[in-house]
Amino acid sequence: MKELQLGPTMLVLTQGDITRVAADAIVNAANSGLLGGGGVDGAIHRAGGPAILQECRTILASQGRLPPGRAVATTAGRLPARFVIHTVGPIWQGGTRGEPDVLAGAYRSSLELARGLALTTVAFPSISTGAYGYPVDQAARVALRTVARFLSERPLPVQRVTFVLHDEHTLDAYTRAMENLAAAHEDL
Ligand code: AR6
């Protein structure tokens, strides 16, 4: 299962490179320092060019480091998206340090920003499941449940939320999580 209709919003799973996605906003799995890194963060800064880093520096100077679970928006520079929403997921420490709540917060804060900017299409990577080590099956469950809950509580101008998953293993994990979510949808 790769698509789930949630009220007016379609939740979609796809495999690919998020820097090539022409959504209103793509979400970056950043770190609190906001100055780039590896993984999807590195790919976004490389493909989007220096305008993104410049805005990140301005945000850092005015707000300080971005705590895990929060999000900020910048230009998308040369990317086909209009905005990049930078959020910070939790570093996996075994699952007893509040990691699920922080991960849920990263998705919620990103959608709040998208809502504030009246965006209709948003694309997420699999936050925290690369360098930050969050087990992908568990992260997929948190990600999809959080987005589904958010959309059911606050109908959005958002019409499409896409998870752009880089590898097949991650896509498989999200596909299973979506099937479980659809089966339990009435319990949301
Ligand atoms: N498009 C979509 N997904 C991608 C792409 C891409 N172009 N490139 C990688 N992924 P990670 P994290 C996937 O490590 O775990 C950075 O250095 C990747 O395969 O990017 O939240 C930051 O600066 C994985 O499934 O993010 C932070 O320091 C997923 O994106 C730290 O890593 C997330 O992997 C954040 O770690």
PDB file of C-alpha atoms and ligand atoms in Angstrom:
ATOM      1  CA  MET A   1       0.000   0.000   0.000  1.00  0.00           C
ATOM      2  CA  LYS A   2       1.468   3.341  -1.094  1.00  0.00           C
ATOM      3  CA  GLU A   3      -1.440   5.784  -0.763  1.00  0.00           C
ATOM      4  CA  LEU A   4      -3.951   6.582   1.936  1.00  0.00           C
ATOM      5  CA  GLN A   5      -6.676   9.223   1.650  1.00  0.00           C
ATOM      6  CA  LEU A   6      -7.108  11.117   4.924  1.00  0.00           C
ATOM      7  CA  GLY A   7     -10.029  13.537   4.570  1.00  0.00           C
ATOM      8  CA  PRO A   8      -9.008  16.021   1.895  1.00  0.00           C
ATOM      9  CA  THR A   9      -5.342  15.026   2.069  1.00  0.00           C
ATOM     10  CA  MET A  10      -3.604  12.177   0.261  1.00  0.00           C
ATOM     11  CA  LEU A  11      -0.714  10.526   2.069  1.00  0.00           C
ATOM     12  CA  VAL A  12       1.704   9.047  -0.478  1.00  0.00           C
ATOM     13  CA  LEU A  13       4.823   6.862  -0.206  1.00  0.00           C
ATOM     14  CA  THR A  14       7.424   6.951  -2.944  1.00  0.00           C
ATOM     15  CA  GLN A  15      11.070   5.994  -3.411  1.00  0.00           C
ATOM     16  CA  GLY A  16      13.484   8.643  -4.633  1.00  0.00           C
ATOM     17  CA  ASP A  17      15.607  11.718  -4.061  1.00  0.00           C
ATOM     18  CA  ILE A  18      13.716  14.462  -2.235  1.00  0.00           C
ATOM     19  CA  THR A  19      15.858  17.208  -3.801  1.00  0.00           C
ATOM     20  CA  ARG A  20      14.103  16.498  -7.111  1.00  0.00           C
ATOM     21  CA  VAL A  21      10.579  16.822  -5.746  1.00  0.00           C
ATOM     22  CA  ALA A  22       8.575  19.887  -6.783  1.00  0.00           C
ATOM     23  CA  ALA A  23       6.425  20.118  -3.638  1.00  0.00           C
ATOM     24  CA  ASP A  24       5.608  23.483  -2.060  1.00  0.00           C
ATOM     25  CA  ALA A  25       7.975  22.439   0.711  1.00  0.00           C
ATOM     26  CA  ILE A  26      10.433  19.635   1.233  1.00  0.00           C
ATOM     27  CA  VAL A  27      11.486  18.825   4.770  1.00  0.00           C
ATOM     28  CA  ASN A  28      15.136  18.536   5.733  1.00  0.00           C
ATOM     29  CA  ALA A  29      16.360  16.143   8.444  1.00  0.00           C
ATOM     30  CA  ALA A  30      18.802  18.733   9.779  1.00  0.00           C
ATOM     31  CA  ASN A  31      20.791  19.051  12.995  1.00  0.00           C
ATOM     32  CA  SER A  32      20.464  21.740  15.675  1.00  0.00           C
ATOM     33  CA  GLY A  33      23.405  23.693  14.252  1.00  0.00           C
ATOM     34  CA  LEU A  34      21.518  24.248  10.963  1.00  0.00           C
ATOM     35  CA  LEU A  35      24.690  24.567   8.913  1.00  0.00           C
ATOM     36  CA  GLY A  36      24.402  21.385   6.879  1.00  0.00           C
ATOM     37  CA  GLY A  37      25.737  17.877   7.282  1.00  0.00           C
ATOM     38  CA  GLY A  38      25.574  14.514   5.524  1.00  0.00           C
ATOM     39  CA  GLY A  39      22.627  12.451   4.313  1.00  0.00           C
ATOM     40  CA  VAL A  40      19.560  14.275   3.087  1.00  0.00           C
ATOM     41  CA  ASP A  41      20.781  17.521   4.699  1.00  0.00           C
ATOM     42  CA  GLY A  42      23.958  17.487   2.611  1.00  0.00           C
ATOM     43  CA  ALA A  43      22.015  16.629  -0.533  1.00  0.00           C
ATOM     44  CA  ILE A  44      19.578  19.521  -0.008  1.00  0.00           C
ATOM     45  CA  HIS A  45      22.315  22.105   0.571  1.00  0.00           C
ATOM     46  CA  ARG A  46      24.358  20.824  -2.385  1.00  0.00           C
ATOM     47  CA  ALA A  47      21.440  20.850  -4.798  1.00  0.00           C
ATOM     48  CA  GLY A  48      19.785  24.019  -3.444  1.00  0.00           C
ATOM     49  CA  GLY A  49      22.916  26.170  -3.369  1.00  0.00           C
ATOM     50  CA  PRO A  50      24.202  28.800  -0.921  1.00  0.00           C
ATOM     51  CA  ALA A  51      20.952  30.766  -0.481  1.00  0.00           C
ATOM     52  CA  ILE A  52      19.672  28.076   1.898  1.00  0.00           C
ATOM     53  CA  LEU A  53      22.765  28.186   4.092  1.00  0.00           C
ATOM     54  CA  GLN A  54      22.664  31.959   4.153  1.00  0.00           C
ATOM     55  CA  GLU A  55      19.107  31.950   5.524  1.00  0.00           C
ATOM     56  CA  CYS A  56      20.020  29.221   8.019  1.00  0.00           C
ATOM     57  CA  ARG A  57      22.831  31.432   9.330  1.00  0.00           C
ATOM     58  CA  THR A  58      20.420  34.336   9.777  1.00  0.00           C
ATOM     59  CA  ILE A  59      17.976  32.123  11.687  1.00  0.00           C
ATOM     60  CA  LEU A  60      20.788  30.761  13.836  1.00  0.00           C
ATOM     61  CA  ALA A  61      21.968  34.279  14.647  1.00  0.00           C
ATOM     62  CA  SER A  62      18.488  35.441  15.653  1.00  0.00           C
ATOM     63  CA  GLN A  63      17.050  32.313  17.318  1.00  0.00           C
ATOM     64  CA  GLY A  64      20.056  30.217  18.270  1.00  0.00           C
ATOM     65  CA  ARG A  65      20.239  26.461  17.763  1.00  0.00           C
ATOM     66  CA  LEU A  66      17.107  24.631  16.691  1.00  0.00           C
ATOM     67  CA  PRO A  67      16.027  22.170  19.389  1.00  0.00           C
ATOM     68  CA  PRO A  68      15.105  18.603  18.353  1.00  0.00           C
ATOM     69  CA  GLY A  69      11.394  18.397  17.553  1.00  0.00           C
ATOM     70  CA  ARG A  70      11.158  21.979  16.235  1.00  0.00           C
ATOM     71  CA  ALA A  71      11.207  23.358  12.680  1.00  0.00           C
ATOM     72  CA  VAL A  72      12.049  26.494  10.684  1.00  0.00           C
ATOM     73  CA  ALA A  73      11.479  27.393   7.015  1.00  0.00           C
ATOM     74  CA  THR A  74      13.879  28.871   4.469  1.00  0.00           C
ATOM     75  CA  THR A  75      13.996  29.456   0.752  1.00  0.00           C
ATOM     76  CA  ALA A  76      14.637  26.365  -1.356  1.00  0.00           C
ATOM     77  CA  GLY A  77      17.255  28.151  -3.470  1.00  0.00           C
ATOM     78  CA  ARG A  78      17.701  26.333  -6.760  1.00  0.00           C
ATOM     79  CA  LEU A  79      15.552  23.340  -5.793  1.00  0.00           C
ATOM     80  CA  PRO A  80      12.236  22.745  -7.561  1.00  0.00           C
ATOM     81  CA  ALA A  81      10.450  23.110  -4.190  1.00  0.00           C
ATOM     82  CA  ARG A  82       9.429  26.593  -2.944  1.00  0.00           C
ATOM     83  CA  PHE A  83      10.550  26.190   0.666  1.00  0.00           C
ATOM     84  CA  VAL A  84      12.761  23.953   2.733  1.00  0.00           C
ATOM     85  CA  ILE A  85      11.422  23.201   6.200  1.00  0.00           C
ATOM     86  CA  HIS A  86      14.352  22.259   8.422  1.00  0.00           C
ATOM     87  CA  THR A  87      13.580  20.078  11.388  1.00  0.00           C
ATOM     88  CA  VAL A  88      15.678  18.089  13.823  1.00  0.00           C
ATOM     89  CA  GLY A  89      14.798  14.550  14.788  1.00  0.00           C
ATOM     90  CA  PRO A  90      16.017  12.718  17.877  1.00  0.00           C
ATOM     91  CA  ILE A  91      19.266  10.798  18.054  1.00  0.00           C
ATOM     92  CA  TRP A  92      18.307   7.196  18.886  1.00  0.00           C
ATOM     93  CA  GLN A  93      19.494   6.277  22.372  1.00  0.00           C
ATOM     94  CA  GLY A  94      17.596   3.028  22.835  1.00  0.00           C
ATOM     95  CA  GLY A  95      14.066   4.443  22.819  1.00  0.00           C
ATOM     96  CA  THR A  96      13.693   5.358  26.490  1.00  0.00           C
ATOM     97  CA  ARG A  97      14.816   8.983  26.231  1.00  0.00           C
ATOM     98  CA  GLY A  98      11.624  10.354  24.748  1.00  0.00           C
ATOM     99  CA  GLU A  99      12.699   9.670  21.155  1.00  0.00           C
ATOM    100  CA  PRO A 100       9.146   8.910  19.878  1.00  0.00           C
ATOM    101  CA  ASP A 101       7.791  12.201  21.278  1.00  0.00           C
ATOM    102  CA  VAL A 102      10.635  14.205  19.770  1.00  0.00           C
ATOM    103  CA  LEU A 103      10.227  12.488  16.411  1.00  0.00           C
ATOM    104  CA  ALA A 104       6.470  13.158  16.472  1.00  0.00           C
ATOM    105  CA  GLY A 105       7.266  16.782  17.370  1.00  0.00           C
ATOM    106  CA  ALA A 106       9.514  17.123  14.306  1.00  0.00           C
ATOM    107  CA  TYR A 107       6.681  16.023  12.004  1.00  0.00           C
ATOM    108  CA  ARG A 108       4.056  18.146  13.793  1.00  0.00           C
ATOM    109  CA  SER A 109       6.199  21.305  13.839  1.00  0.00           C
ATOM    110  CA  SER A 110       6.920  20.885  10.139  1.00  0.00           C
ATOM    111  CA  LEU A 111       3.228  20.551   9.310  1.00  0.00           C
ATOM    112  CA  GLU A 112       2.392  23.561  11.531  1.00  0.00           C
ATOM    113  CA  LEU A 113       4.861  25.637   9.526  1.00  0.00           C
ATOM    114  CA  ALA A 114       3.405  24.353   6.240  1.00  0.00           C
ATOM    115  CA  ARG A 115      -0.041  25.277   7.513  1.00  0.00           C
ATOM    116  CA  GLY A 116       1.120  28.776   8.500  1.00  0.00           C
ATOM    117  CA  LEU A 117       2.554  29.279   5.028  1.00  0.00           C
ATOM    118  CA  ALA A 118      -0.689  27.964   3.435  1.00  0.00           C
ATOM    119  CA  LEU A 119       1.218  25.282   1.519  1.00  0.00           C
ATOM    120  CA  THR A 120      -0.689  22.492  -0.189  1.00  0.00           C
ATOM    121  CA  THR A 121       2.013  19.894  -0.891  1.00  0.00           C
ATOM    122  CA  VAL A 122       4.721  18.798   1.524  1.00  0.00           C
ATOM    123  CA  ALA A 123       7.383  16.090   1.130  1.00  0.00           C
ATOM    124  CA  PHE A 124       9.173  14.416   4.051  1.00  0.00           C
ATOM    125  CA  PRO A 125      12.241  12.197   4.159  1.00  0.00           C
ATOM    126  CA  SER A 126      12.474   9.493   6.815  1.00  0.00           C
ATOM    127  CA  ILE A 127      13.640  11.723   9.668  1.00  0.00           C
ATOM    128  CA  SER A 128      16.203  10.244  12.112  1.00  0.00           C
ATOM    129  CA  THR A 129      16.601   6.840  10.434  1.00  0.00           C
ATOM    130  CA  GLY A 130      20.002   7.553   8.864  1.00  0.00           C
ATOM    131  CA  ALA A 131      22.871   9.052  10.860  1.00  0.00           C
ATOM    132  CA  TYR A 132      20.621   9.417  13.930  1.00  0.00           C
ATOM    133  CA  GLY A 133      20.032   5.651  14.073  1.00  0.00           C
ATOM    134  CA  TYR A 134      16.297   5.448  14.771  1.00  0.00           C
ATOM    135  CA  PRO A 135      15.076   1.912  13.866  1.00  0.00           C
ATOM    136  CA  VAL A 136      13.160   2.375  10.654  1.00  0.00           C
ATOM    137  CA  ASP A 137      10.116   0.202  11.497  1.00  0.00           C
ATOM    138  CA  GLN A 138       9.511   2.166  14.676  1.00  0.00           C
ATOM    139  CA  ALA A 139      10.195   5.516  13.024  1.00  0.00           C
ATOM    140  CA  ALA A 140       7.796   4.718  10.167  1.00  0.00           C
ATOM    141  CA  ARG A 141       5.000   3.985  12.632  1.00  0.00           C
ATOM    142  CA  VAL A 142       5.566   7.254  14.517  1.00  0.00           C
ATOM    143  CA  ALA A 143       5.881   9.262  11.295  1.00  0.00           C
ATOM    144  CA  LEU A 144       2.684   8.029   9.659  1.00  0.00           C
ATOM    145  CA  ARG A 145       0.566   8.061  12.828  1.00  0.00           C
ATOM    146  CA  THR A 146       1.702  11.583  13.671  1.00  0.00           C
ATOM    147  CA  VAL A 147       0.949  12.949  10.215  1.00  0.00           C
ATOM    148  CA  ALA A 148      -2.417  11.152  10.102  1.00  0.00           C
ATOM    149  CA  ARG A 149      -3.404  12.451  13.548  1.00  0.00           C
ATOM    150  CA  PHE A 150      -2.333  15.972  12.696  1.00  0.00           C
ATOM    151  CA  LEU A 151      -4.412  15.944   9.523  1.00  0.00           C
ATOM    152  CA  SER A 152      -7.470  14.494  11.250  1.00  0.00           C
ATOM    153  CA  GLU A 153      -7.310  17.100  14.035  1.00  0.00           C
ATOM    154  CA  ARG A 154      -6.638  20.114  11.851  1.00  0.00           C
ATOM    155  CA  PRO A 155      -7.861  19.877   8.297  1.00  0.00           C
ATOM    156  CA  LEU A 156      -5.186  21.702   6.349  1.00  0.00           C
ATOM    157  CA  PRO A 157      -4.783  23.467   3.098  1.00  0.00           C
ATOM    158  CA  VAL A 158      -2.275  20.651   2.619  1.00  0.00           C
ATOM    159  CA  GLN A 159      -3.597  18.368  -0.129  1.00  0.00           C
ATOM    160  CA  ARG A 160      -0.729  15.940  -0.438  1.00  0.00           C
ATOM    161  CA  VAL A 161       1.874  14.740   2.024  1.00  0.00           C
ATOM    162  CA  THR A 162       4.516  12.574   0.374  1.00  0.00           C
ATOM    163  CA  PHE A 163       7.203  10.507   2.055  1.00  0.00           C
ATOM    164  CA  VAL A 164      10.170  10.382  -0.321  1.00  0.00           C
ATOM    165  CA  LEU A 165      12.157   7.374   0.833  1.00  0.00           C
ATOM    166  CA  HIS A 166      15.653   6.907  -0.420  1.00  0.00           C
ATOM    167  CA  ASP A 167      16.018   3.138  -0.415  1.00  0.00           C
ATOM    168  CA  GLU A 168      13.807   0.118  -0.828  1.00  0.00           C
ATOM    169  CA  HIS A 169      14.247  -1.117   2.733  1.00  0.00           C
ATOM    170  CA  THR A 170      12.873   2.185   4.056  1.00  0.00           C
ATOM    171  CA  LEU A 171      10.029   2.205   1.535  1.00  0.00           C
ATOM    172  CA  ASP A 172       9.094  -1.341   2.633  1.00  0.00           C
ATOM    173  CA  ALA A 173       9.022  -0.308   6.289  1.00  0.00           C
ATOM    174  CA  TYR A 174       6.765   2.686   5.557  1.00  0.00           C
ATOM    175  CA  THR A 175       4.532   0.529   3.348  1.00  0.00           C
ATOM    176  CA  ARG A 176       3.981  -1.913   6.227  1.00  0.00           C
ATOM    177  CA  ALA A 177       3.345   0.973   8.616  1.00  0.00           C
ATOM    178  CA  MET A 178       0.787   2.452   6.216  1.00  0.00           C
ATOM    179  CA  GLU A 179      -1.025  -0.894   5.988  1.00  0.00           C
ATOM    180  CA  ASN A 180      -1.203  -1.073   9.774  1.00  0.00           C
ATOM    181  CA  LEU A 181      -2.357   2.518   9.980  1.00  0.00           C
ATOM    182  CA  ALA A 182      -5.116   1.935   7.434  1.00  0.00           C
ATOM    183  CA  ALA A 183      -6.277  -1.155   9.357  1.00  0.00           C
ATOM    184  CA  ALA A 184      -6.417   0.861  12.607  1.00  0.00           C
ATOM    185  CA  HIS A 185      -7.619   4.086  11.055  1.00  0.00           C
ATOM    186  CA  GLU A 186     -10.825   4.251  13.087  1.00  0.00           C
ATOM    187  CA  ASP A 187      -8.714   4.283  16.281  1.00  0.00           C
ATOM    188  CA  LEU A 188      -6.760   7.406  15.377  1.00  0.00           C
TER     189      LEU A 188
HETATM  190  N1  AR6 B   1      16.313  12.058  -0.536  1.00  0.00           N
HETATM  191  C1  AR6 B   1      15.540  11.389   0.339  1.00  0.00           C
HETATM  192  N2  AR6 B   1      16.032  10.721   1.410  1.00  0.00           N
HETATM  193  C2  AR6 B   1      17.375  10.746   1.589  1.00  0.00           C
HETATM  194  C3  AR6 B   1      18.253  11.419   0.706  1.00  0.00           C
HETATM  195  C4  AR6 B   1      17.681  12.097  -0.387  1.00  0.00           C
HETATM  196  N3  AR6 B   1      18.414  12.784  -1.273  1.00  0.00           N
HETATM  197  N4  AR6 B   1      19.532  11.238   1.160  1.00  0.00           N
HETATM  198  C5  AR6 B   1      19.457  10.458   2.256  1.00  0.00           C
HETATM  199  N5  AR6 B   1      18.157  10.149   2.512  1.00  0.00           N
HETATM  200  P1  AR6 B   1      19.869  11.218   7.418  1.00  0.00           P
HETATM  201  P2  AR6 B   1      18.975  11.712  10.201  1.00  0.00           P
HETATM  202  C6  AR6 B   1      17.589   9.333   3.583  1.00  0.00           C
HETATM  203  O1  AR6 B   1      21.141  10.636   7.909  1.00  0.00           O
HETATM  204  O2  AR6 B   1      19.043  10.252  10.511  1.00  0.00           O
HETATM  205  C7  AR6 B   1      22.840  14.785   8.770  1.00  0.00           C
HETATM  206  O3  AR6 B   1      24.231  14.808   8.738  1.00  0.00           O
HETATM  207  C8  AR6 B   1      18.489   8.373   4.311  1.00  0.00           C
HETATM  208  O4  AR6 B   1      18.717   7.215   3.526  1.00  0.00           O
HETATM  209  O5  AR6 B   1      19.894  12.159   6.268  1.00  0.00           O
HETATM  210  O6  AR6 B   1      17.785  12.494  10.646  1.00  0.00           O
HETATM  211  C9  AR6 B   1      22.239  15.986   9.495  1.00  0.00           C
HETATM  212  O7  AR6 B   1      23.039  17.143   9.349  1.00  0.00           O
HETATM  213  C10 AR6 B   1      17.637   8.063   5.535  1.00  0.00           C
HETATM  214  O8  AR6 B   1      16.641   7.103   5.188  1.00  0.00           O
HETATM  215  O9  AR6 B   1      19.103  12.027   8.611  1.00  0.00           O
HETATM  216  C11 AR6 B   1      22.208  15.509  10.925  1.00  0.00           C
HETATM  217  O10 AR6 B   1      23.424  15.718  11.575  1.00  0.00           O
HETATM  218  C12 AR6 B   1      16.939   9.395   5.806  1.00  0.00           C
HETATM  219  O11 AR6 B   1      17.112  10.175   4.612  1.00  0.00           O
HETATM  220  C13 AR6 B   1      21.936  14.041  10.809  1.00  0.00           C
HETATM  221  O12 AR6 B   1      22.431  13.646   9.532  1.00  0.00           O
HETATM  222  C14 AR6 B   1      17.483  10.169   6.993  1.00  0.00           C
HETATM  223  O13 AR6 B   1      18.884  10.015   7.055  1.00  0.00           O
HETATM  224  C15 AR6 B   1      20.461  13.732  10.836  1.00  0.00           C
HETATM  225  O14 AR6 B   1      20.302  12.336  10.809  1.00  0.00           O
END
